[in-house]
Structures are given as structure tokens and as C-alpha cells.
Amino acid sequence: MLTFVRRRIVSSAVPLVVVILGVFCLARLTGDPAKLYLPLSATPQMREDFLARNGFDKPLIEQLWDYLEGLFTLDFGESLRTGQDAAGMALRAFPATLQLAGATMLLAIVGAVLIGSWAAYKPNSLADRLSGLLSMAAASMPDFWFAIMGVLVFAVTLGWLPTSGVVGGPEVWVLPLLTLLIRPFGVLVQVVRGAMVSALSAPYVKVARSKGASEPRVVFGHALRNAAPPVLTVAGDLTVGLVNGAVVVETIFGWPGIGKLMIDSILQRDFAVLQAAVLITAVTIFALNILVDLCHALLDSRVRQAVTA
Amino acid sequence: MTVSEQKKGGDSMTATLDTAAQPEDARSQAGRTRWWTLLLRDRVATAAAVVLLLVVLATTLGQLLIGDLDTKQNLRATNTPPGFGHGWEFVLGSDALGRSVLARLMVAGGTSLSVAVPAVLISLIVGGAWGMWAGYHRGWRENVSMRVADIILSFPSLLLAVVVLYIFSPSAANIVAVLAIARIPVYLRTARAESAELRGRLFVDAARTFGTRSGAVIVRHIAPVVAPTLLTVATVDFCFVMLAESSLSFLGIGIQPPDVSWGLMVAQGRQYLQTAWWTAVFPGLAIVITTVSATLLASWFRLATDPAQRWRLALPRGRRGRRSAPVLPEVTQ
Amino acid sequence: MPAFPPRSTPRKAALALVLLAGLVAGSGCTVANSDSLTGGADGALQIALQQEPPTLEPCESSLTSTGIVVRSNITEPLVERDPTSGALKPLLATGWKATDDHTWTFTIRDGVRFHDGTPFDAEDAAFSITRAVGSKLGCNVDGYVFADSKLEVSAPDARTLTVKTKDPDPILPLRLSFLEIVPTGTNTTSKVREPVGTGPYKVADWDSGISLRLDRFDGYWGTKPDYPAVRYVWRTENSIRAAMVASGEAGIAVGLGPEDGAGDLGVAFPNNETTALRMDVNVTPLNDIRVRRAVNYAIDKNGIVESLFLKLGEPAGQLVAAGVVGHDPAIKAWPYDPAKAKALVAEAAAAGVPVRTPITLIARTAQFPKVAETAEVMQEALSQAGLNVKIKMLDTAAHLEYQLRPFVRDAGPTLLLIMHGNQAGDAAFTTSQYLKSDGPQSQYGTAALDEMIAQAGEKTGPERSQAFGKVLAYQNENVVQYAHIAHMRGLIGIASNVRYKPNSASTDELRLAEIHPAE
């Protein structure tokens, strides 16, 4: 197990370096930030001062070197926009995204397992067809549309929920969570249903039933464990998507997460912050992938044990 | 939306349907009729096919019908609500510039399909082939491929989009390229997993011992088995790509006016949700209906192409037992 | 109020959807509650901005997002400009006069203290000017209002300040109204995020990314404002800010569009912004004046203002709005005459001008409400006139590449949609930027026009206004670098329990002292 993790970490190192280099190059391609930060009638002298102050006057290779050097001390430099420490800004924004993504995936998985199993229990029943249709519709709903509708109805018309923001009780979570939830939930319901249908018709379920196991135990004990791998894969990928960019939700609800930080720093040509933010998410995504693979291995060995036992 | 793009959209759509029908062509004429019966027996799948056909027709032939209605502005009659008071062109109302929403839906559908279909096809073909190759050979090729997938997945696709769309223009072709690249890892990983597993199977082993070259083994023995799964992933992805295109429009870097896509219509219409809901709701519905139909048809198709499951469709309705797992997609947001 | 998201089942999701669709389609959106929420739990007034201020550094306050919080709230200038009358009024200086052609002398107010308790004197004023103008800090205000001028500042005694300029500068006090005063000892090598000032509010708590709270400063020298505390939050999406005012969550929401849903709570005000197309005169076919005139005739300014802006604006014929020195009410918007536009293009084509060359119409995403629609209307109109126009929407940074010198090379013929806000109230700031042949935002000019601008800049009083008016008229008749669209009006959302009268400066300087609770 440990060897597996160690090997994965080592083999992740190269892609990580590629991401680090890639973001550096791509960011530089978006253009020179000087015009954005200098006053309208800046003189050439002011422009040169600005470039020198921020190290943009050095040859690209030297800038790259400075950046890589800083990486070892987690020093990404200062934000052009705010003058704050770039790594600090990324680290402050990250928990907000993680909380949102974590809560979303938890609800999506629990909900999808329940609904998906229920649908799979009686395939082609009305419940199955209805849940299938609705989950497909949910998966194809444009999220910003849903978000704005939610705000108009629940915050403005009904006045039940706050429009946006992060300060306050649990009620501030409702709309962002629901918006973020619909897609993963819709996709997962379909995945769970599919996997459960095959699992429920597999021989070991018949064996379990013949041994007199209760129905809930059959469904959630035996069948679900066998249906878990594809669900795990999809859920892992969906989580990666959420970590990488809940941009729309964060933008609409004023949620100070990493997606918003990333888009802002792209639009503001704030390279240092962008580099810090990308690195932080990339590391998380690699870790997440390793975790998912670990879970697969774990499930695999359990299933194998169960079969041999 | 230019006419040539329009065509492309229509063609690629039929192309998908053609490839779908291909295994059938190989068989007898009798098989063809059975195919239709199979489809007609499944009411839901039939409905989905009809809807898709209508969408394709509307976005291709519809063009001839509407002429320049989609760009004809009328600042004196903006945001007229849906209804029959203003002629058939305005049954779905008019938008903020007084253009017919119906006409724009048709043209926008063409753009949406001509972005979504090629993007999905490219990532399907590239990712699928690459994944099968990697999974078949295992070893370093597999390792490198998987790490490449990791890189793409952990890289903010938004940054890629902004760079490509600002440096080069945000044309449909570039959006297709960005979306296709971002989706390649999904197919790569799915195909690799299945192909790695198939590699150990007897029939592949046998082919190899008979000295078949690896390329041929992949094409003849692995691809046919992996294809249905990939196809299912592709339909789910079809929906994803349409929404991603819409999100790009939300951020202002998607399809650019005066071209129009469903995603752009939803994004632009969001500011009228309170005053002219129809400008955002209809294109949103179009996305939902099209993708749901595509998903339904794909799950039916998967069932129909699986020799072990096909009998289920042949059963009279009502006696049909449990369907097997049709959907095992790997999806990233 | 549901405490936590209900576990979503498809049925509930469906229910929610049906509810969503039904409510919005059926009833339209009525305003439910606009009650105690505005004040927030701590009695603070909540204000919804478009974006978080990147910094509160006073010398960056010519940036809208910084200035709207800082100016006249946290820090104050020596002189303030009344946005309505344009007159200069004493603030931290009680009086000023030109002692000779090159020197201005200011009398400094007594009894003013900074938030940290130190008293304010001429030394601080001199320090603030040297810190911001021509320093290594690269302050925005420096380039914005002082345009690289060299100032010689001294404080002969605690209550007197003299400023010497190299060239005569009749509007120096106006320029200084943009310069916020900070205490001696403020960092001169790097910018400060949370400044100390003399204003009625001081920075209390800045929770980056979430909110910024200002508390009333008890030692303020002037009249104390009504609200004990103010909290700024930021939401990028217009309709969300409108929703915040509609639901009573925010007392004020800035930067709304006509259809964002603020309804009766939206208050319109002229914001001194003018939209126009800048034509690249150096490239065919735009180098032909007939084509540029055709562009002017082709655009239906009235149609845009009425149907798109819903009357939040009026057709413009010049770059500066009414109220700005130099605005000439006699200059009317170009008439909308599609036939004439077509004829002019045809005439140019007949003379061998390649009018079918693709022209790029460049606009900035979210520059003003409905900017994309505006671009589409113009594109369509110009196509009708016989030109071949494509639209390109860019973000701010990419747009600036086209807007400012050095311009993007080999961009082909471009029409750049610009929005110019002259907050200083004097056309000198506009002409030096947009009309002079070497202006940072001008792609073309003539020697005659440059000469007129230079002469106008040295005049004062009504003569100055007339001279600049002539400059603007000359550009319309003989240069035609611009096709003006509209003088814009802003929309600000004000909750029913808040009283505030927006003025032309509200976008850049939202004076908290002018906001009161409604009785």
C-alpha cells in the first residue's frame, strides 16, 4: 500500500512540473500587464519602472528561474493587483472552495446512491423512468441560469434565503450548494443506477438472498459494494471538476474561492497569484486522484476477500 | 453563423448516426428492418430519435425557411412576449434587439451542434485510440499516457480557454479545439482501463499468438468491445460540452456575436430573466431537450448493440426484464 | 427558513424547478421584504460593489474600485469639486489663490486630526503630494491627473502650502482635488493597503474576499455621518446586486443595468460617461473621411438609447457630457441617416476605396450594461451601409492593448468601442488623451487640432469653455476620428430605508456622509 502511494507520488512529480511550466508560459502569453496597472497617460519611463519593479524586464528564462527558485520556499511573489503575498491569497481562498466542493460531493453521492439504488431496484418502473429523466435534465441545466433563478425566487420573491455571500448561518449555503449540486447529482444518479442494475442481477445477490439476508442488506451491503468502483471513478472526476473551477457559482454568489481567484487573476494578468492558485489546485487534484486509486485498490481487495471467503 | 459551419454541424451529426448504423450494414437487409422494429418497440427511444431528428432538421433545413430573420433587428419591437399576435416568426417572442427568438434558436442550434459534435468526436477518437493503445501496451506507454491525462485534468481549462480565445480569435474552431483537448483525458482513461483489462482475455491472447500486429489487434478485437462504453461517455460529454460552451459565454469568451449559439443565448438572456424570460428559457430548454434525447437514444443504442442484451429489446413491452447497466460514463466537470 | 439544504431527491428538485419556472413566469418578481436586513446585525449600512477594491491606497484612488471606497470617506483631498455645479469647495484647505503664473498657495485647515490621532498640517499635505506625484510608487493618480508634470511643493509654515508648476496651470486646484491626503510617515517605497486618513470613516476590518467594514471616526473634524458603520461587499453579477437591494440585504447597490431587476429602487443619474467608436484613421478603408462619416450616419443613436439603454442616456455628438467645461450644447448628435451612409460608402467604393475590407469592431466585456447588444446593433447597421464588420469582445486587459499607446500593430482596420468618463469636469483631460495626435488614446490628429487644444488649455473662464467647444466641433467636422454614441446614465439601487441622491461622481466617489437612513 505504502509503496503504491510512494510510487504514485513520485510519478506525479513530472506532470506537476509540466503544469508549473505550462501555467508560467500560458500566463505570459496573455499579454503584458503594464497597461492594465499603469495610469492612462503613463510615460515610457513609468512603464520601464513598472516592468523593472516587477521583474518583467528580465529575459523570460530568468523570470522562470526566479519563479522556480521561489517555489522551494513557497514564495510566489506579490500580487500585482493587491500587493499581498500571492501564496497567502491562494491559501486563504482554497478552503472556501474545498468546503463547497466537499459538501456538494457528500450530498450528491449520498443522494445519488439512494435515488439510483431505488431506481435500479425496480428497473423500468415509473420511478426509474422519472428519476432517469429528471437526473438527465438536471445534468444538462446551465448552472448560472439555475443560480440566478434561485436567487430571484428564494431570495427576492419569497425572501427565505439570502441572495449571496458567505457570512451568516447555514442558510447562505443553500443556493450555492444546490446550484453546484444539480450536475454531479444528475450524473451520479445515472451512474449509480446503471451499476446497481448489473450488481443486483449478479449471482452473489441471489446467493445472499437465498441465505436469507434482508433486502436493505442485500441492496446496500452486497450490491452497492460491487457497484462502487464506477461510481467512485465518476465521483472522483466530478470532484476534480469542482476543485478546479466552481467559477460560475463562486462568481454569482460572491464566494471567495479559488475559482474566482483564478479567473480574477487571469483577467487582471496577475501572474503570481495565478501560478500559486494553479499549483495549489494541481497538487490537490493529484492527491485526490491518488486517493481515488487507493479506494479502488481497497474495494478490490475487499471484494476479492469476500469472494474467496 | 455561416452556412458552411451550419453544414458541418449537420454533416457531423449524420456522421454519428451513420457510424451508429454501420455494424448493421455489414449484415443482411433483413437485419435493417429488424433494427427499425427494435427502435420502434422502445417508445422512449423512438421519441428521443424523433426529437433529435427534428433538431437536426430545424438547424439545417430550417435555415432555408427563415432567411435572414435571425439577424434582422427591429429596435421598435424588442422583447415581445411569445404568442401568435406577431406572425409565426415571433411565436417564441423577440429578443432585446427585436430579432425572432425562433429563428435565432434554429441558427444557434446549428452553431451549438457544430461546436459540440466535433468537440466530442475529436476527443472521442483521439482519446479513445490513445487510451486503447496505452492500455494494450501497458508499461511505460501507459504510464506516460496517464500522466499526460493527469496534466490536462489538473490544468485549469479556463486558462487554456482564455489564452487560446484571446490570443487567437474565439472562433468556433478554437472553442472546439479547447473543449476537445480538455475532454481527451476522459476517453483516454476509460479506454485505457477497458483495454488493459481486455488484454488479458483469451481472444486477444489468441490473436497475439497468431502473430497479428498490435495495431490490428486493437482495431479488430479491442475497439469493438470498448466502443459502446466510449459512446456512452460521449453522450454524457455531449451535454457537458454544450454547457461548457455556455459557461464560456457567461464569462464572455465563448461564441462571439453576431454568431449565436444556445449557450450564448442563455448567457446573454440571463439579464432579461425578469423582464423577458423567454430569451433565456427557450435556449436553455433546447439544450436540456437535445441532450436528454441524445442520452436516451445512446442508452438504447448501447443495449441494441450488445448481443448479450439485445433480446431484452425484442421482448414484447411489459415483459421486459431488467436492463443491464447501460451507463458507466466517466465524467469530469 | 430551511436551515440546511434539503436532501435533494429528483422529486424535490423537480418541485423546485416547477416552482422556479412558475413563479418567475407567472407573477413577475415582486419585492418581498425590505426590512431590518439592510442594517445588518451590527447596524452597519451594507453597500454592494461590482468588485473588491484591490487596495485602499489613496494614491490609487483614480481607479474606480478603490476610489469609490476611499475618496472622501477614508481620506480627503485639499479641495473638493462639487459634482453638480462643478465648483471647487474648500475641504482640508480653507482657501487658495494663484500667487503668480506658476505658483498656487493654499491655506491649510486647522483642527483636523488623522485617524491615528496626529494633527494635520501643511507638512502632511506637502508630503502627500510628493509621495503621489512623480515618485517611484507609480501612482495611478499621477498619470491620470498630473500627466507627468513636475511640481515643486513646500510648506513655509504649518498652515501654508505652496505649489509651483513648470508651465502655468490654471486648473491646479482641480487637479489637487484628486489627491488624497495621508500623514507624514506613510510608506513612500510601497503602497499601503489600509491607509490612515482624515475622513469621516476609518478602516475597521477587511476580511479579504468577503467584506470590508469601515467604522465612523469619532475624531472627525466635520459633521458626523449618520451610519456608525458601513460594510462593503462585492458581487460581479449585476442581477445579484439588484436582488440584494430588492431583498433588503443591501442599502445601496452600484453599477446596475436597466433590466437587472432593481425596479423602482433603481435611481438613474448622469454619470459623465460617454460612449463612442474610435476609428483607426491610419488604415484603409477608415482612412477615407467619407467612410468615417458613413459610420456616424449609419448608427441609430436614438434607437440604441431608447430600446437598449431604456432611456438611460441620450445620443451624443461630443466626447464630454453636459456639466464638463468645454461641453458645447450646440453640438448635436449626428443624424441617423442610413441612406446617406450607404451613399457615402458607395461613393468611396466608386473612388477605389476597398470598403469590403473586414473591419474589427472591438468592445470590452461588461464595460457597460448591454455592451454586447450595442455592438451587435452597430455591426448590423454598418453592414447595411455596405461595410464588412466583425465583432470582437475582449476583457479589460486585452481591450487596453488596443485602447492605449503603444497600439496593437497590424490589427487591420478597427473600430474601438470606448467609454470615456471625464470625472474632473474639464475637457482638457479629454482632449489631451483622445484628440491630440500624440494623445495616449488617440490614433490620429491634425496639427491644426493640436494647436487649438494647446491654446484652449491656457485659457480660463468662459473663454476656456468656448475654446474647447470649438475643438470638439472641429473634430466632428474635419477630423472625424470618433463616432459618438451616447452620454450614459448610471443606475444605482437604493433600498427603501435609505436616502441618497446620486450625482455624476457617484460611480467614482460614493460619499458615505451623504447617505442617510430614510425616516
Short mmCIF file of C-alpha atoms in Angstrom, two decimals, chain A residues 8 11-12 14-16 18-20 22-23 26-27 29-31 120-124 129 133 136-145 148-149 152 156 180 183-184 187 190-198 200-201 209 230 233-238 240-242 244 247-248 251-252 259 262-263 266-267 269 274 278 281-283 285-286 289 293, chain B residues 42-45 143 146-160 162-164 166-168 183 185-186 189 236-237 239-241 243 246-251 253 263 266-271 273-274 277 280-285 287-289 291-293 295-296 299 312 320-333:
data_model
loop_
_atom_site.label_atom_id
_atom_site.label_comp_id
_atom_site.label_asym_id
_atom_site.label_seq_id
_atom_site.Cartn_x
_atom_site.Cartn_y
_atom_site.Cartn_z
CA ARG A 8 2.24 7.43 -7.38
CA SER A 11 5.27 9.59 -10.81
CA SER A 12 3.12 12.66 -10.18
CA VAL A 14 6.83 15.09 -13.58
CA PRO A 15 3.27 16.10 -14.53
CA LEU A 16 3.34 18.62 -11.72
CA VAL A 18 4.78 20.32 -16.55
CA VAL A 19 1.77 22.07 -15.04
CA ILE A 20 4.07 24.54 -13.29
CA GLY A 22 2.72 25.34 -18.54
CA VAL A 23 0.97 27.88 -16.39
CA LEU A 26 0.44 30.35 -20.88
CA ALA A 27 0.14 33.22 -18.42
CA LEU A 29 1.01 34.59 -23.49
CA THR A 30 -2.00 36.55 -22.24
CA GLY A 31 -0.05 39.75 -22.60
CA ALA A 120 -32.31 0.24 -10.05
CA TYR A 121 -34.31 -1.84 -7.63
CA LYS A 122 -37.27 -1.74 -9.96
CA PRO A 123 -35.86 -1.08 -13.42
CA ASN A 124 -38.24 0.43 -15.95
CA ARG A 129 -38.01 6.36 -15.70
CA LEU A 133 -35.39 11.73 -16.95
CA MET A 136 -30.66 13.81 -17.11
CA ALA A 137 -32.41 17.14 -17.18
CA ALA A 138 -30.56 18.21 -14.05
CA ALA A 139 -27.26 17.22 -15.60
CA SER A 140 -27.89 19.37 -18.64
CA MET A 141 -29.11 22.50 -16.89
CA PRO A 142 -26.91 25.60 -17.35
CA ASP A 143 -25.79 26.33 -13.80
CA PHE A 144 -25.74 30.12 -13.91
CA TRP A 145 -29.29 30.09 -15.16
CA ILE A 148 -29.98 33.37 -10.91
CA MET A 149 -33.45 31.83 -10.96
CA LEU A 152 -34.84 35.62 -7.84
CA VAL A 156 -36.16 38.19 -3.78
CA LEU A 180 -23.33 23.20 -7.62
CA ARG A 183 -24.97 18.47 -12.27
CA PRO A 184 -22.92 15.99 -10.26
CA VAL A 187 -24.73 12.39 -13.49
CA GLN A 190 -27.45 7.67 -13.70
CA VAL A 191 -24.12 6.05 -12.90
CA VAL A 192 -25.36 4.52 -9.66
CA ARG A 193 -28.48 3.25 -11.32
CA GLY A 194 -26.52 1.63 -14.13
CA ALA A 195 -24.03 -0.02 -11.84
CA MET A 196 -26.70 -1.17 -9.42
CA VAL A 197 -28.82 -2.77 -12.10
CA SER A 198 -25.98 -5.08 -13.06
CA LEU A 200 -28.48 -6.58 -8.43
CA SER A 201 -28.76 -9.17 -11.17
CA ARG A 209 -31.00 -13.55 -0.89
CA PRO A 230 -17.53 3.05 -11.39
CA THR A 233 -14.34 6.90 -10.56
CA VAL A 234 -17.03 9.26 -11.72
CA ALA A 235 -17.36 10.91 -8.32
CA GLY A 236 -13.61 11.43 -8.23
CA ASP A 237 -13.64 13.11 -11.60
CA LEU A 238 -16.58 15.28 -10.66
CA VAL A 240 -11.74 17.30 -9.60
CA GLY A 241 -14.04 19.43 -11.72
CA LEU A 242 -15.41 21.18 -8.65
CA ASN A 244 -10.74 23.15 -10.47
CA VAL A 247 -16.12 29.61 -11.11
CA VAL A 248 -19.69 30.29 -12.05
CA THR A 251 -18.77 34.46 -9.20
CA ILE A 252 -22.50 34.67 -8.79
CA GLY A 259 -12.05 29.51 -8.95
CA MET A 262 -8.17 32.20 -10.69
CA ILE A 263 -10.48 33.93 -13.12
CA ILE A 266 -6.36 35.72 -15.32
CA LEU A 267 -8.43 38.77 -16.18
CA ARG A 269 -2.94 39.43 -15.59
CA LEU A 274 -2.47 32.61 -10.90
CA VAL A 278 -2.93 26.66 -10.14
CA THR A 281 -5.29 23.05 -7.13
CA ALA A 282 -2.98 20.83 -9.16
CA VAL A 283 -1.45 19.35 -6.02
CA ILE A 285 -6.11 17.12 -7.76
CA PHE A 286 -3.11 14.81 -7.84
CA ASN A 289 -6.52 11.01 -7.85
CA ASP A 293 -6.98 4.91 -6.78
CA ASP B 42 -38.99 1.29 -27.42
CA ARG B 43 -41.33 4.21 -27.19
CA VAL B 44 -38.90 6.40 -25.28
CA ALA B 45 -36.03 5.75 -27.65
CA ASN B 143 2.34 5.42 -17.53
CA MET B 146 -1.88 8.51 -17.74
CA ARG B 147 0.40 11.28 -16.56
CA VAL B 148 -0.50 13.31 -19.62
CA ALA B 149 -4.13 12.82 -18.70
CA ASP B 150 -3.31 13.99 -15.17
CA ILE B 151 -1.70 17.12 -16.53
CA ILE B 152 -4.67 18.04 -18.66
CA LEU B 153 -7.12 17.28 -15.87
CA SER B 154 -5.31 19.30 -13.25
CA PHE B 155 -4.67 22.21 -15.53
CA PRO B 156 -7.24 24.98 -15.36
CA SER B 157 -9.04 24.61 -18.67
CA LEU B 158 -10.25 28.13 -18.14
CA LEU B 159 -6.73 29.46 -18.50
CA LEU B 160 -6.29 27.47 -21.66
CA VAL B 162 -8.67 32.42 -22.17
CA VAL B 163 -5.26 32.13 -23.76
CA VAL B 164 -6.46 30.45 -26.91
CA TYR B 166 -7.70 35.89 -26.67
CA ILE B 167 -4.51 35.16 -28.49
CA PHE B 168 -6.28 33.55 -31.38
CA ARG B 183 -12.08 16.25 -22.69
CA PRO B 185 -8.33 12.56 -20.74
CA VAL B 186 -11.82 11.32 -20.01
CA ARG B 189 -8.72 6.92 -19.06
CA VAL B 236 -22.83 12.40 -21.43
CA ASP B 237 -19.99 14.51 -22.69
CA CYS B 239 -24.17 17.56 -22.65
CA PHE B 240 -21.06 18.67 -20.82
CA VAL B 241 -19.60 20.33 -23.89
CA LEU B 243 -22.83 23.52 -21.01
CA SER B 246 -22.45 28.18 -22.34
CA SER B 247 -20.19 28.82 -19.35
CA LEU B 248 -17.58 30.28 -21.67
CA SER B 249 -20.24 32.65 -22.94
CA PHE B 250 -21.11 33.54 -19.35
CA LEU B 251 -17.50 34.56 -18.85
CA ILE B 253 -15.15 34.19 -24.06
CA GLY B 263 -25.12 28.73 -24.79
CA VAL B 266 -28.74 31.61 -22.35
CA ALA B 267 -25.78 33.66 -21.18
CA GLN B 268 -26.98 36.86 -22.81
CA GLY B 269 -30.56 36.24 -21.86
CA ARG B 270 -29.79 35.89 -18.16
CA GLN B 271 -30.07 39.63 -17.66
CA LEU B 273 -34.82 36.77 -16.75
CA GLN B 274 -37.14 39.19 -15.00
CA TRP B 277 -37.71 35.27 -19.59
CA ALA B 280 -33.07 32.69 -21.82
CA VAL B 281 -35.55 29.92 -21.08
CA PHE B 282 -36.12 28.61 -24.61
CA PRO B 283 -32.44 28.10 -25.48
CA GLY B 284 -31.96 26.52 -22.04
CA LEU B 285 -34.80 24.13 -22.78
CA ILE B 287 -30.07 22.30 -24.52
CA VAL B 288 -31.89 20.15 -22.00
CA ILE B 289 -34.18 18.51 -24.55
CA THR B 291 -29.02 16.33 -24.51
CA VAL B 292 -31.69 14.26 -22.77
CA SER B 293 -32.77 12.84 -26.12
CA THR B 295 -28.65 10.29 -23.73
CA LEU B 296 -31.83 8.25 -24.07
CA SER B 299 -28.58 4.07 -23.81
CA ARG B 312 -34.45 -7.61 -23.98
CA ARG B 320 -39.09 -6.78 -20.44
CA GLY B 321 -36.90 -7.67 -17.55
CA ARG B 322 -34.14 -5.73 -16.01
CA ARG B 323 -31.92 -3.84 -18.30
CA SER B 324 -28.26 -4.20 -17.86
CA ALA B 325 -26.12 -1.32 -16.84
CA PRO B 326 -26.15 0.97 -19.82
CA VAL B 327 -24.38 3.94 -18.40
CA LEU B 328 -20.93 3.74 -16.92
CA PRO B 329 -19.58 7.05 -18.00
CA GLU B 330 -16.54 8.73 -16.70
CA VAL B 331 -17.28 12.37 -16.37
CA THR B 332 -15.39 15.37 -15.24
CA GLN B 333 -16.85 18.72 -14.82
#
